[in-house]
XYZ file of C-alpha atoms in Angstrom:
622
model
C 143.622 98.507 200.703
C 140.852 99.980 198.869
C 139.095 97.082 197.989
C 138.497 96.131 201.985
C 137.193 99.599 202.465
C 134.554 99.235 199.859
C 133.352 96.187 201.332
C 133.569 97.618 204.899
C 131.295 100.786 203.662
C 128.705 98.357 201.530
C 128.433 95.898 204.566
C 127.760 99.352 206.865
C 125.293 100.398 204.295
C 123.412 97.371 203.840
C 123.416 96.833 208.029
C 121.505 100.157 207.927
C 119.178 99.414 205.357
C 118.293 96.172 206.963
C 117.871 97.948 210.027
C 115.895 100.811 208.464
C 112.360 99.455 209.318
C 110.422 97.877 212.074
C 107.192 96.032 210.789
C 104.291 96.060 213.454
C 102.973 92.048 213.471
C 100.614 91.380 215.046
C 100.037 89.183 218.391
C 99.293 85.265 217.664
C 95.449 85.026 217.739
C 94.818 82.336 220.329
C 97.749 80.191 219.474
C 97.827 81.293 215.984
C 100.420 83.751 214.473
C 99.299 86.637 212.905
C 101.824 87.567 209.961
C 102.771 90.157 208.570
C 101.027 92.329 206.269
C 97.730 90.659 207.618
C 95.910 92.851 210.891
C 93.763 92.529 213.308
C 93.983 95.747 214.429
C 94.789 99.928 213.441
C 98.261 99.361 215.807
C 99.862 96.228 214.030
C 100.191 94.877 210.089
C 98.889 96.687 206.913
C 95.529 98.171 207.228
C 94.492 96.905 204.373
C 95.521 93.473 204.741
C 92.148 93.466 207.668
C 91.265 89.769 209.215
C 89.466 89.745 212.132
C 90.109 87.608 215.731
C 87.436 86.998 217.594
C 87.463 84.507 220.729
C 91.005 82.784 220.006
C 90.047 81.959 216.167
C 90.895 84.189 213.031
C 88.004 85.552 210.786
C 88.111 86.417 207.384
C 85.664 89.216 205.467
C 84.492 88.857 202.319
C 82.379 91.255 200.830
C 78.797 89.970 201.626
C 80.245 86.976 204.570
C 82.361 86.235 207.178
C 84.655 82.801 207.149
C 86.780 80.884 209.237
C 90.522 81.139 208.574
C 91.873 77.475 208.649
C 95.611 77.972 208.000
C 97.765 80.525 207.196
C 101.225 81.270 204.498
C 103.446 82.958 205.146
C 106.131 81.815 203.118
C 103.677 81.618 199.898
C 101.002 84.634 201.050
C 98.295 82.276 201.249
C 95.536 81.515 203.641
C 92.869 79.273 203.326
C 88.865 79.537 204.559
C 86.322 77.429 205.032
C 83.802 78.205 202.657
C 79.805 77.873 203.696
C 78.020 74.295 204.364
C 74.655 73.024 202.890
C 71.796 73.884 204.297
C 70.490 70.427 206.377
C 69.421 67.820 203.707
C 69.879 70.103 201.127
C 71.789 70.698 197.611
C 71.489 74.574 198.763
C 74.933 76.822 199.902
C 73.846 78.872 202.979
C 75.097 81.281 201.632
C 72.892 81.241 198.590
C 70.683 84.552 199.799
C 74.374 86.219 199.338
C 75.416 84.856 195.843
C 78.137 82.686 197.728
C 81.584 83.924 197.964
C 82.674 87.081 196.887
C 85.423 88.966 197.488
C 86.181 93.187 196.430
C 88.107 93.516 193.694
C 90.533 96.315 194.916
C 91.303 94.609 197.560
C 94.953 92.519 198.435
C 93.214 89.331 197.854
C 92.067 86.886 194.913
C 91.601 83.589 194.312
C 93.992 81.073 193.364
C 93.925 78.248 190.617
C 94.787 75.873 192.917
C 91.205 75.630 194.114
C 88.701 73.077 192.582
C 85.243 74.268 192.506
C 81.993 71.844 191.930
C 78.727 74.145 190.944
C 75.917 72.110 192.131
C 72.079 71.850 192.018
C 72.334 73.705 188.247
C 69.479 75.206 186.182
C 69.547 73.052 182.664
C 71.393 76.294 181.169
C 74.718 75.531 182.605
C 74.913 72.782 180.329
C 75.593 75.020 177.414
C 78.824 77.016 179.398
C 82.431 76.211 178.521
C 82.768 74.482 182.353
C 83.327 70.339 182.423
C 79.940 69.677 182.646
C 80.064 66.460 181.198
C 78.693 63.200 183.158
C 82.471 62.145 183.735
C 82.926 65.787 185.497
C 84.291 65.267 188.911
C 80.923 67.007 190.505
C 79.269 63.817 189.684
C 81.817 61.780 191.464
C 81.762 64.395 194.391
C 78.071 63.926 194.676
C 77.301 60.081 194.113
C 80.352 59.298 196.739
C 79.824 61.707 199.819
C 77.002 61.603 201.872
C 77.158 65.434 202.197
C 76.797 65.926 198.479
C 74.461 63.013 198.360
C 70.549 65.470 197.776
C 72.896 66.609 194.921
C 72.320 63.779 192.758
C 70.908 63.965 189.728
C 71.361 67.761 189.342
C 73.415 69.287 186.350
C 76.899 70.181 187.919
C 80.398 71.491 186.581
C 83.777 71.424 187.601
C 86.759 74.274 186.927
C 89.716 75.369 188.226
C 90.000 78.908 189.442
C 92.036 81.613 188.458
C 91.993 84.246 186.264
C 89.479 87.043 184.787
C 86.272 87.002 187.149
C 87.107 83.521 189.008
C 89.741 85.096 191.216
C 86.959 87.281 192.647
C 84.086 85.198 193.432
C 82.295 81.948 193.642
C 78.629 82.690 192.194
C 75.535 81.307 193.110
C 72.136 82.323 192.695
C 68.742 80.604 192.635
C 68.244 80.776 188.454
C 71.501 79.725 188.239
C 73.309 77.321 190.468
C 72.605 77.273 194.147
C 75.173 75.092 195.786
C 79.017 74.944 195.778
C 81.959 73.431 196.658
C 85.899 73.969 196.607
C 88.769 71.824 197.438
C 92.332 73.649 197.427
C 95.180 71.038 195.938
C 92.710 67.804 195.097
C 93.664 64.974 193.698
C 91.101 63.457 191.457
C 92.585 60.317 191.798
C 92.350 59.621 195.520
C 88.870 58.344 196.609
C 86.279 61.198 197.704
C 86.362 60.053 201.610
C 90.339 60.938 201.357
C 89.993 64.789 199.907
C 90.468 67.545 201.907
C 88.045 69.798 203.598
C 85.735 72.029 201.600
C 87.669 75.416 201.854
C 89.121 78.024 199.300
C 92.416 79.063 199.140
C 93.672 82.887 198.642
C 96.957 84.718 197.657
C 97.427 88.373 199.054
C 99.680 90.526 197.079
C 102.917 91.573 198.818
C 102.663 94.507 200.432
C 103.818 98.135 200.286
C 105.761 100.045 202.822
C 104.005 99.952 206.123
C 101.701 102.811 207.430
C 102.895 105.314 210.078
C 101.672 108.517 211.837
C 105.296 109.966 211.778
C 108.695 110.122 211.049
C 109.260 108.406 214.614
C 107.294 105.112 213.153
C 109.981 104.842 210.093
C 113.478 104.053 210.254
C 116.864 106.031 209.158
C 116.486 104.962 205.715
C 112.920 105.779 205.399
C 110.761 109.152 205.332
C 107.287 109.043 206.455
C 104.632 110.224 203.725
C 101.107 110.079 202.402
C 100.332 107.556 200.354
C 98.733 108.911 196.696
C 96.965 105.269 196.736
C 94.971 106.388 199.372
C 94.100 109.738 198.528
C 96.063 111.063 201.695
C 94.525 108.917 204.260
C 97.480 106.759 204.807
C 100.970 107.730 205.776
C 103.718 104.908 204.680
C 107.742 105.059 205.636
C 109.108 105.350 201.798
C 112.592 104.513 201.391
C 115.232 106.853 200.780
C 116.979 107.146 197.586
C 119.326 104.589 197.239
C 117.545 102.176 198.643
C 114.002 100.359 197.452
C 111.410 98.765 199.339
C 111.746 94.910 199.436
C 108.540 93.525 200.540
C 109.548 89.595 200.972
C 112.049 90.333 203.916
C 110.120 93.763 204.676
C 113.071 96.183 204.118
C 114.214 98.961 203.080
C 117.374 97.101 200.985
C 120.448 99.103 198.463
C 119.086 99.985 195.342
C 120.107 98.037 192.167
C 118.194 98.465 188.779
C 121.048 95.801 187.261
C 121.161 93.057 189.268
C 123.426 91.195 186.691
C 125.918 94.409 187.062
C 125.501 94.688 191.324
C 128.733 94.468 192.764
C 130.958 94.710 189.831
C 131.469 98.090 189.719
C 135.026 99.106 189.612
C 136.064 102.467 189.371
C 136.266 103.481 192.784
C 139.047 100.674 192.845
C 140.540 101.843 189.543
C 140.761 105.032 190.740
C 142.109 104.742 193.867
C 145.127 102.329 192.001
C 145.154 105.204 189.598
C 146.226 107.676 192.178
C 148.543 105.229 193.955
C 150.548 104.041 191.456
C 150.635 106.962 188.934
C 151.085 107.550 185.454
C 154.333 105.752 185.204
C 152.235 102.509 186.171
C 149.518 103.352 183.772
C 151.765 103.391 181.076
C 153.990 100.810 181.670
C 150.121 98.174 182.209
C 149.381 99.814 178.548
C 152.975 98.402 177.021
C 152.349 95.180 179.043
C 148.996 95.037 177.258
C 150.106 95.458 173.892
C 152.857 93.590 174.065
C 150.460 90.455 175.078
C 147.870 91.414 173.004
C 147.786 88.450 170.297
C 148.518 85.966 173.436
C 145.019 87.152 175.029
C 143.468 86.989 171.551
C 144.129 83.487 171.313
C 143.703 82.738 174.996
C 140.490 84.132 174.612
C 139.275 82.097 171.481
C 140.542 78.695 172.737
C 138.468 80.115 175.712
C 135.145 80.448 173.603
C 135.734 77.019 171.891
C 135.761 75.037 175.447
C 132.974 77.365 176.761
C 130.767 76.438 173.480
C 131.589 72.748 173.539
C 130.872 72.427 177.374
C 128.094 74.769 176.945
C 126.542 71.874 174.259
C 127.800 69.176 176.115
C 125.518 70.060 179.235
C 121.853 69.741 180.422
C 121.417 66.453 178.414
C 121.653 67.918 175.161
C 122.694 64.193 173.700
C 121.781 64.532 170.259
C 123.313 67.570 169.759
C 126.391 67.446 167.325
C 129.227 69.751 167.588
C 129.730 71.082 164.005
C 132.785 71.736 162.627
C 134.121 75.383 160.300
C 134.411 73.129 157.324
C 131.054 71.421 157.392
C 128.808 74.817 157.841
C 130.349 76.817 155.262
C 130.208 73.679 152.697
C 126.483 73.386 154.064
C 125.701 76.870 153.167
C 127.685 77.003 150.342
C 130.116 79.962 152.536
C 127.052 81.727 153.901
C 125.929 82.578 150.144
C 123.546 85.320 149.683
C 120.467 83.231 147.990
C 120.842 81.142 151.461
C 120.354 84.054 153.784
C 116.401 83.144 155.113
C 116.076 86.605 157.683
C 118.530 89.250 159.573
C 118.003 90.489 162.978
C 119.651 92.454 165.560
C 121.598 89.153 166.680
C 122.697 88.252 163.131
C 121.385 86.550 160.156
C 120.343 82.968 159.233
C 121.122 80.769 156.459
C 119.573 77.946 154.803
C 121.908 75.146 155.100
C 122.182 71.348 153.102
C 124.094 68.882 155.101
C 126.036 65.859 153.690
C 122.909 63.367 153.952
C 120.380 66.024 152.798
C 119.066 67.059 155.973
C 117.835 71.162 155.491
C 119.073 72.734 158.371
C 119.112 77.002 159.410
C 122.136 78.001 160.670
C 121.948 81.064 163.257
C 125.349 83.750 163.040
C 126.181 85.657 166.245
C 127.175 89.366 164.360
C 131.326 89.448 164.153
C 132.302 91.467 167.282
C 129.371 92.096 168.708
C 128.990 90.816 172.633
C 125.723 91.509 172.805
C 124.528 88.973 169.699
C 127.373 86.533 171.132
C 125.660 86.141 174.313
C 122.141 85.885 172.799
C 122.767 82.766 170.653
C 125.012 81.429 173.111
C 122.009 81.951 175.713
C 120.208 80.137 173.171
C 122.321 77.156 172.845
C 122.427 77.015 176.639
C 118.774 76.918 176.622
C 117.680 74.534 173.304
C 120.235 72.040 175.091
C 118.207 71.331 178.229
C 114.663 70.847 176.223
C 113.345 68.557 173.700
C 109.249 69.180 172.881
C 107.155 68.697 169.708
C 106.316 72.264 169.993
C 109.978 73.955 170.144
C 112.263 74.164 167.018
C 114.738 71.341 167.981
C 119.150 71.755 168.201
C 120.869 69.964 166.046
C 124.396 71.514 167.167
C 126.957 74.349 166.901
C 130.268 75.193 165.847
C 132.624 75.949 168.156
C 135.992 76.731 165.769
C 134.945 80.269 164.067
C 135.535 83.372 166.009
C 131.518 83.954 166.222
C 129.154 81.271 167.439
C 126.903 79.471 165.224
C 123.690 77.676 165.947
C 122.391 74.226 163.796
C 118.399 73.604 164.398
C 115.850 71.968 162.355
C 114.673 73.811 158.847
C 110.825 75.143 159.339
C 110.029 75.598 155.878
C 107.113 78.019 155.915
C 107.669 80.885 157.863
C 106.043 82.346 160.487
C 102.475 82.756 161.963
C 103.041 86.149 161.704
C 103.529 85.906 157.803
C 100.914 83.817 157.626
C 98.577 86.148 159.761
C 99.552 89.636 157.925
C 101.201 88.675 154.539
C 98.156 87.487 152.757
C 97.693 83.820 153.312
C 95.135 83.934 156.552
C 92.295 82.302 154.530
C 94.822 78.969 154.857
C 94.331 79.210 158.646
C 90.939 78.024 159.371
C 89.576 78.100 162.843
C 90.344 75.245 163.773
C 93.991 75.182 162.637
C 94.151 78.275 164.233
C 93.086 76.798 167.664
C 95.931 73.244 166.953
C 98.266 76.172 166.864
C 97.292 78.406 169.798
C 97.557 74.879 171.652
C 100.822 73.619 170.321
C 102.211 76.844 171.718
C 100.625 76.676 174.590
C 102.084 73.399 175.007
C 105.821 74.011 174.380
C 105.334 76.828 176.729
C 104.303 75.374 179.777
C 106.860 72.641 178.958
C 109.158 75.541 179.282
C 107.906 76.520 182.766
C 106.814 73.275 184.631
C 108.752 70.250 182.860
C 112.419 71.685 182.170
C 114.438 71.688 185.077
C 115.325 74.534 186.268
C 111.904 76.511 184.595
C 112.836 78.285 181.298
C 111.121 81.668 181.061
C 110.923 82.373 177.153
C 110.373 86.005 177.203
C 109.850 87.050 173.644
C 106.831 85.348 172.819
C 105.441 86.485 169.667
C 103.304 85.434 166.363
C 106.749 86.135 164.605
C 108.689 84.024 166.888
C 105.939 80.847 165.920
C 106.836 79.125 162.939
C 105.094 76.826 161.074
C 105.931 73.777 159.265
C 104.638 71.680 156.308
C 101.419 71.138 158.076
C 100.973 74.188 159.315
C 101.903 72.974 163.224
C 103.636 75.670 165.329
C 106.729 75.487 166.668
C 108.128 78.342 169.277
C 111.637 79.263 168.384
C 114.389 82.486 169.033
C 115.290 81.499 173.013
C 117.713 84.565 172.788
C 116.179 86.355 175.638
C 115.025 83.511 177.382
C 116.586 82.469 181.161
C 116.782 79.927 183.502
C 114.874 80.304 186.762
C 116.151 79.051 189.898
C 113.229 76.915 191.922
C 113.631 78.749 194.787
C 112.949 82.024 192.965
C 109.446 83.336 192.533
C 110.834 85.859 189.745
C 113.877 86.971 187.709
C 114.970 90.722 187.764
C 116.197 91.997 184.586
C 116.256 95.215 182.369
C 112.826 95.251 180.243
C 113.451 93.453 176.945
C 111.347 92.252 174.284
C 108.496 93.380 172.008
C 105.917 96.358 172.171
C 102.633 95.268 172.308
C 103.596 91.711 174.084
C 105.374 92.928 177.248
C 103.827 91.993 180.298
C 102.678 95.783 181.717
C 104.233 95.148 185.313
C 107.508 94.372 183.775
C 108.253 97.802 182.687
C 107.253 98.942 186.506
C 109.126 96.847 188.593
C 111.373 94.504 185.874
C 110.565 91.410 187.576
C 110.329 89.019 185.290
C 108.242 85.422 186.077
C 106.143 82.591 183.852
C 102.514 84.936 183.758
C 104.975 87.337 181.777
C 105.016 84.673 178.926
C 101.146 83.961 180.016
C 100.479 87.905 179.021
C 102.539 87.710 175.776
C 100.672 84.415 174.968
C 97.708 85.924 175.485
C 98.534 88.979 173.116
C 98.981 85.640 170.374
C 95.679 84.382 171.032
C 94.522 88.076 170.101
C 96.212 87.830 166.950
C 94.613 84.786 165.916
C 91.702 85.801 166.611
C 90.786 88.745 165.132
C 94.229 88.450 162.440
C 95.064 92.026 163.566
C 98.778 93.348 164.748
C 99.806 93.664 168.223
C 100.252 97.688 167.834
C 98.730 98.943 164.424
C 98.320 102.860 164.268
C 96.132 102.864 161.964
C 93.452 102.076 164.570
C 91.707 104.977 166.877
C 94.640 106.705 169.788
C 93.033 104.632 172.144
C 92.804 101.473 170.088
C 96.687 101.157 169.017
C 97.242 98.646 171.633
C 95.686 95.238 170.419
C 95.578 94.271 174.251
C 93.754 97.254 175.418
C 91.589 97.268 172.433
C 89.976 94.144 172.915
C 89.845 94.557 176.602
C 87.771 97.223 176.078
C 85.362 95.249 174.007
C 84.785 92.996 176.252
C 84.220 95.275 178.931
C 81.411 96.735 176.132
C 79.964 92.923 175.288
C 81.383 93.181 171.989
C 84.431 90.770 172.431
C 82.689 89.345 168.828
C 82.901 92.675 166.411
C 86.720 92.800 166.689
C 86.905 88.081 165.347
C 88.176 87.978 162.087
C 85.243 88.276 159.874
C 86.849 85.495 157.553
C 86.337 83.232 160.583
C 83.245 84.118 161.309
C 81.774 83.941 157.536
C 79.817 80.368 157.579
C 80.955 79.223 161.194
C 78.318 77.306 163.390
C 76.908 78.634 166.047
C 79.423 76.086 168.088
C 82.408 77.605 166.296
C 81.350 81.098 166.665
C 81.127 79.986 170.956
C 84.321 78.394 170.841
C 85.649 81.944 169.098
C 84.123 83.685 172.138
C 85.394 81.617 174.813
C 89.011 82.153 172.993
C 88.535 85.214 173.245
C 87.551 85.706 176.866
C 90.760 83.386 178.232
C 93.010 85.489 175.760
C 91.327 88.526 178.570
C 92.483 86.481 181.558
C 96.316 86.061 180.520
C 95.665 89.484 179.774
C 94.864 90.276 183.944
C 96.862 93.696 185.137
C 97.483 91.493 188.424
C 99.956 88.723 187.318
C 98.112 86.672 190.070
C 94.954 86.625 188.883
C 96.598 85.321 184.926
C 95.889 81.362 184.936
C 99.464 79.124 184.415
C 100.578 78.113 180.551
C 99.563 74.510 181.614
C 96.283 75.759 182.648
C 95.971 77.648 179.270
C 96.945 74.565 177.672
C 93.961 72.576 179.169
C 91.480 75.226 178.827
C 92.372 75.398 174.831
C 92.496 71.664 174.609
C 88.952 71.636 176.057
C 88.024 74.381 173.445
C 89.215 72.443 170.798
C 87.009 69.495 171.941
C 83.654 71.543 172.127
C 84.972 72.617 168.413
C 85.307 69.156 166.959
C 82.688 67.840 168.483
C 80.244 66.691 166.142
C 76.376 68.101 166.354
C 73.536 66.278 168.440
C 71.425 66.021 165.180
C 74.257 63.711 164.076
């Protein structure tokens, strides 16, 4: 009977935390809705969310200019404007007199990547910037196609993708620079120019906090009505109560759970109520009945394990993968011999194994007993099964008859980037290896998030867990903490795991976990190859321990340069020692506090490939 009570009390409880808030939307504008957080008014949405409606149409603010909202989110928290026209006959923005489109900083809104943006009418300078600015750039096919963009013939223009560092704030133009712009949200380059969309640029607003109030009457039961220290006592917001948090997709104040994997599953309320019913008598007589089966669970639970493991391997299109059996590991590592142990960890240890036709192989060993390390490698075989990518260490199998798990993948003979970067051997990675690395990573890691099906979030990505083989290429390997995300998920919740120095800084605040989390760790990488310094090294200034923060506050000084390796900077061309900057300031943008404003792995990818092509590229003199 207990059990039906619980649920009856959790179902009243979550009814009333549902319940717990009313959010003010406000009216349609004209026969457009107004969502929630936006307002377009003091009485209805978030204050700080402010569009404007004037005369049945909605109105967005920028900083220096006013726009015309052409569609609205809500689902995805995006609206897109329609950004200023040429002046007539002209390759001149109108608003050029305001330095085109800017938006504040502190405010709820940035810039996504999924904008397009042409600079037109270009001073000769441009030329020289890390933009495609190239005669195959798309701004050349924009201008010599539409008969808008026609007086911009024959002008220097370049094409990017927004998103991240200073490009999810504005669109600059100015008259010694460029003076015209355009942006198309979602083009595709292929189509012909008379079949893109309208000019307009699309924006995200962050989801919002609790809603504002003037008192206690504004909030529900579950909330209190407070200031808000954001707002330096302006603002009043209903808080939730404890036990409950605030969820801003459905706008709630919803039951509290910091273990989302452990919600529900909590059973001593149940234990103790059969405690009290049956007695002692019964709790003795479950203990004899426990004993007495205990070697028939033991077994029941290791045939168990063996079809979980071999269904485990035998899913996601894992086809090459060969199921290994007791006899063929230990004679392949010679019964887990000492001389073939390669590293230990807190999962276990791995060997160097020799198969029957010579192929090297490591072999990863859960630790004996523990659940923890169990789970991990298993988690790994459940991942390396569903993905196959030049740039991640590749399954060969497991074996599914000894009491821990064990996990075949291909031998990388050299170690890691890590060793190469700190034990003494940087002078073998030039700058340019350096960047084939940075991209191969880059690679396997948006593979990870936009090719495997459902995404794979990594979330361990380290110079340690990079390892490099014969010709120095990187490989990304140890998918122990790694998960699967569901497609209609924006974000996992988990307890914060992973390593100091590379976790993303809004994972420890609210432990949602998403792709820019492996976007800020990458970034952390880039660092290290960079300047060949740790992630956290004490021996650096208090404020400097943090490699992150350290260069971030270079850059903010226009000194991103002093902290490069001074080995790669000793005889590099002026290219090379560009190419080193521009490293340097995309490492910044995965680095962005606001995991909105961090560019996508796959843009990463591209911007290092296109990095690697200014490097190669030979000089004019030539």
């Amino acid at each position: 009977m207990a059990k039906p009570h619980l649920l009856l009390v959790a179902a009243v409880l979550l009814t009333c935390a549902v319940g717990s808030l009313s959010l003010p939307a406000c009216p349609p504008c004209g026969s457009t809705p107004v969502p929630y957080p936006l307002s377009t008014a003091p009485s209805c949405g978030d204050p700080s969310y402010k569009i404007r409606c004037s005369g049945g149409a909605l109105l967005f603010d920028s900083s220096n200019n006013t726009y015309s909202i052409t569609s609205i989110s809500p689902a995805t928290q995006r609206l897109t404007v329609a950004t200023s026209s040429f002046l007539p006959n002209t390759c001149i923005a109108a608003d050029l007199p305001t330095i085109g489109f800017q938006l504040n900083a502190s405010a709820p809104f940035n810039i996504t990547s999924s904008n397009t943006i042409f600079y037109l009418n270009c001073s000769d300078s441009i030329l020289s910037s890390p933009l495609n600015c190239t005669s195959s750039s798309l701004c050349h096919v924009y201008s010599n196609n539409s008969a808008t963009g026609a007086p911009c013939r024959n002008t220097p223009c370049c094409a990017f993708c927004a998103g991240g560092s200073t490009t999810a704030y504005r669109i600059r133009i100015r008259e010694e620079g460029c003076r015209a712009y355009r942006s198309f949200v979602n083009l595709d380059p292929g189509l012909p120019v008379d079949r893109w969309p309208q000019p307009a640029v699309e924006l995200l607003w962050l989801l919002p906090p609790e809603p504002t109030c003037n008192a206690q009457s504004d909030c529900g039961s579950g909330s209190t009505c407070g200031p808000d220290r954001n707002s330096n006592g302006q603002l009043s917001r209903c808080f939730c109560n404890s036990g409950l948090q605030w969820d801003p997709v459905d706008g709630v104040c919803a039951l509290e759970c910091k273990d989302p994997d452990g919600c529900g599953k909590d059973r001593t309320a149940l234990i103790t109520g059969l405690a009290v019913g049956l007695g002692v008598a019964l709790i003795a007589a479950l203990i004899g009945f426990f004993i007495y089966r205990r070697h028939q669970l033991i077994k029941l639970e290791q045939d168990r394990l063996t079809r979980e493991r071999e269904e485990i391997l035998n899913a996601g299109g894992g086809k090459s993968a060969k199921v290994f059996t007791e006899k063929e590991i230990k004679k392949a590592t010679n019964t887990f011999a000492k001389d073939r142990l390669l590293g230990t960890g807190g999962y276990g240890e791995v060997y160097k194994g020799i198969l029957d036709d010579g192929t090297l192989v490591a072999v990863k060993c859960a630790k004996l007993g523990n659940t923890k390390s169990t789970d991990q490698v298993l988690n790994e075989v459940r991942i390396l099964c569903q993905v196959n990518h030049r740039s991640l260490v590749g399954l060969l199998g497991c074996c599914v008859e000894l009491q821990q798990p064990l996990l075949v993948y291909e031998y990388i003979p050299n170690g890691t980037l890590l060793d190469y970067l700190q034990g003494g051997k940087r002078e073998l990675l030039g700058w340019k290896r350096r960047l084939s690395i940075a991209h191969a990573t880059a690679e396997g890691l948006a593979y990870l998030h936009f090719s495997a099906v459902p995404p794979i979030y990594h979330r361990d990505v380290k110079s340690s867990n990079i390892l490099l083989d014969e010709k120095l290429n990187g490989k990304v390997s140890d998918f122990g903490l790694s998960r699967l995300a569901h497609t209609d998920m924006s974000h996992i919740s988990t307890c914060a795991q992973g390593t100091l120095g590379y976790l993303d800084p809004e994972y420890y605040r609210n432990y949602q976990l998403t792709d820019k989390s492996d976007v800020y760790s990458f970034g952390v990488v880039l660092l290290e190859l960079l300047t060949s310094q740790k992630a956290i090294d004490f021996n650096r200034p208090p404020d400097d321990v943090n490699l992150a923060v350290y260069v971030q506050r270079l850059v903010e000084e226009e000194r991103i340069m002093d902290c490069v390796d001074p080995l790669l900077k000793e005889g590099a061309s002026t290219l090379e020692l560009e190419t080193m900057k521009a490293l340097g300031f995309l490492a910044v943008g995965c680095l962005e506090e606001r995991r909105q404003n961090r560019p996508s792995m796959k843009e990463v990818a591209e911007e290092i490939e296109y990095i690697i092509s200014i490097a190669t590229a030979k000089p004019a003199e030539e």
